[in-house]
Amino acid sequence: MAGGWRILLAGAAALVAVDHGPAPRHLGVRRRAFVAETVRLSAPLAASFTSAPARTPTGV
């Protein structure tokens, strides 16, 4: 689950970097660096997805 979430986040960050390219560039941040830093900073959150016990749905 964490891997899929990080892939989705990387795609969203890439879309933001392309769509809002002038804004990060104005701040001196390259698009690729923005995406990489976003994914890197999400690592603790993604790790928390796998550290919690899995819950099973009731009534199935």
Backbone as numpy.savetxt, mean C-alpha at the origin, in Angstrom:
# Nx Ny Nz CAx CAy CAz Cx Cy Cz
-3.13 -12.89 2.65 -3.94 -11.71 2.65 -3.08 -10.46 2.65
-2.02 -10.45 3.42 -1.16 -9.27 3.49 -0.50 -8.98 2.15
-0.10 -10.02 1.44 0.53 -9.83 0.14 -0.42 -9.21 -0.87
-1.65 -9.68 -0.89 -2.65 -9.12 -1.78 -2.95 -7.66 -1.45
-3.02 -7.37 -0.16 -3.28 -6.00 0.26 -2.15 -5.08 -0.17
-0.91 -5.54 -0.04 0.23 -4.71 -0.44 0.28 -4.50 -1.94
-0.12 -5.49 -2.72 -0.18 -5.34 -4.18 -1.26 -4.32 -4.53
-2.41 -4.41 -3.88 -3.48 -3.44 -4.11 -3.02 -2.03 -3.73
-2.34 -1.91 -2.61 -1.83 -0.60 -2.19 -0.81 -0.06 -3.18
0.07 -0.90 -3.67 1.07 -0.46 -4.65 0.38 0.04 -5.92
-0.67 -0.65 -6.35 -1.41 -0.20 -7.52 -2.09 1.13 -7.29
-2.68 1.30 -6.11 -3.33 2.57 -5.79 -2.31 3.70 -5.70
-1.16 3.43 -5.09 -0.11 4.44 -4.99 0.43 4.81 -6.37
0.55 3.83 -7.25 1.01 4.11 -8.61 -0.01 4.97 -9.35
-1.27 4.68 -9.16 -2.32 5.49 -9.79 -2.26 6.93 -9.28
-2.10 7.11 -7.99 -1.97 8.45 -7.42 -0.73 9.15 -7.98
0.37 8.42 -8.06 1.62 9.02 -8.55 1.48 9.48 -10.00
0.76 8.70 -10.81 0.57 9.08 -12.21 -0.44 10.22 -12.32
-1.54 10.08 -11.60 -2.61 11.07 -11.71 -2.23 12.42 -11.11
-1.45 12.41 -10.06 -1.06 13.64 -9.37 0.44 13.88 -9.49
1.02 13.46 -10.60 2.46 13.56 -10.82 3.09 14.91 -10.52
2.47 16.01 -10.93 3.10 17.31 -10.66 3.25 17.64 -9.17
2.33 17.17 -8.34 2.39 17.50 -6.92 3.64 16.92 -6.24
3.88 15.60 -6.33 5.11 15.07 -5.71 6.37 15.65 -6.36
6.32 15.86 -7.66 7.48 16.41 -8.35 7.78 17.82 -7.83
6.74 18.59 -7.54 6.91 19.94 -6.97 7.60 19.86 -5.60
7.37 18.77 -4.88 7.99 18.57 -3.57 9.35 17.89 -3.67
9.77 17.57 -4.89 11.07 16.95 -5.08 11.06 15.44 -4.90
9.90 14.83 -5.03 9.77 13.38 -4.87 9.44 12.77 -6.22
10.21 11.78 -6.62 9.93 11.09 -7.88 8.79 10.11 -7.68
8.10 9.85 -8.75 6.92 8.96 -8.69 7.28 7.58 -8.15
8.35 7.02 -8.66 8.76 5.68 -8.23 9.11 5.66 -6.74
9.78 6.72 -6.27 10.12 6.81 -4.85 8.87 6.94 -4.00
7.87 7.67 -4.49 6.62 7.81 -3.76 5.95 6.45 -3.57
5.86 5.69 -4.65 5.23 4.37 -4.58 6.02 3.45 -3.65
7.33 3.42 -3.81 8.17 2.54 -2.99 8.07 2.91 -1.50
8.07 4.18 -1.20 7.98 4.61 0.21 6.61 4.30 0.79
5.57 4.46 0.00 4.22 4.13 0.46 4.11 2.65 0.81
4.62 1.80 -0.06 4.58 0.36 0.19 5.46 0.01 1.40
6.63 0.62 1.49 7.54 0.35 2.61 6.90 0.74 3.95
6.27 1.90 3.98 5.65 2.36 5.22 4.43 1.53 5.61
3.86 0.81 4.67 2.69 -0.01 4.97 3.06 -1.37 5.54
4.33 -1.71 5.56 4.77 -3.04 6.00 4.27 -3.41 7.40
4.37 -2.52 8.41 3.87 -2.91 9.74 2.37 -3.20 9.75
1.61 -2.43 9.00 0.18 -2.67 8.95 -0.11 -4.01 8.26
0.57 -4.26 7.15 0.38 -5.53 6.44 0.78 -6.71 7.32
1.84 -6.55 8.11 2.27 -7.62 9.00 1.22 -7.90 10.08
0.51 -6.87 10.50 -0.51 -7.08 11.53 -1.67 -7.92 11.01
-1.85 -7.97 9.70 -2.92 -8.80 9.15 -2.66 -10.28 9.40
-1.41 -10.68 9.38 -1.09 -12.09 9.54 -0.82 -12.46 10.99
-0.66 -11.49 11.88 -0.36 -11.80 13.26 -1.62 -12.07 14.09
-2.77 -11.65 13.60 -4.02 -11.87 14.32 -4.55 -13.26 13.96
-5.20 -13.91 14.93 -5.79 -15.21 14.61 -6.89 -15.07 13.58
-7.01 -16.04 12.72 -8.04 -16.02 11.68 -9.42 -16.25 12.32
-10.38 -15.48 11.86 -11.74 -15.66 12.34 -12.55 -16.40 11.29
-13.36 -17.32 11.76 -14.19 -18.06 10.83 -15.60 -17.52 10.92
-16.27 -17.41 9.79 -17.64 -16.90 9.82 -18.58 -17.88 10.52
-19.56 -17.34 11.22 -20.52 -18.20 11.90 -21.69 -18.51 10.98
-22.31 -19.61 11.18 -23.47 -20.00 10.40 -23.17 -20.51 9.02
-21.93 -20.94 8.80 -21.57 -21.46 7.47 -21.50 -22.96 7.53
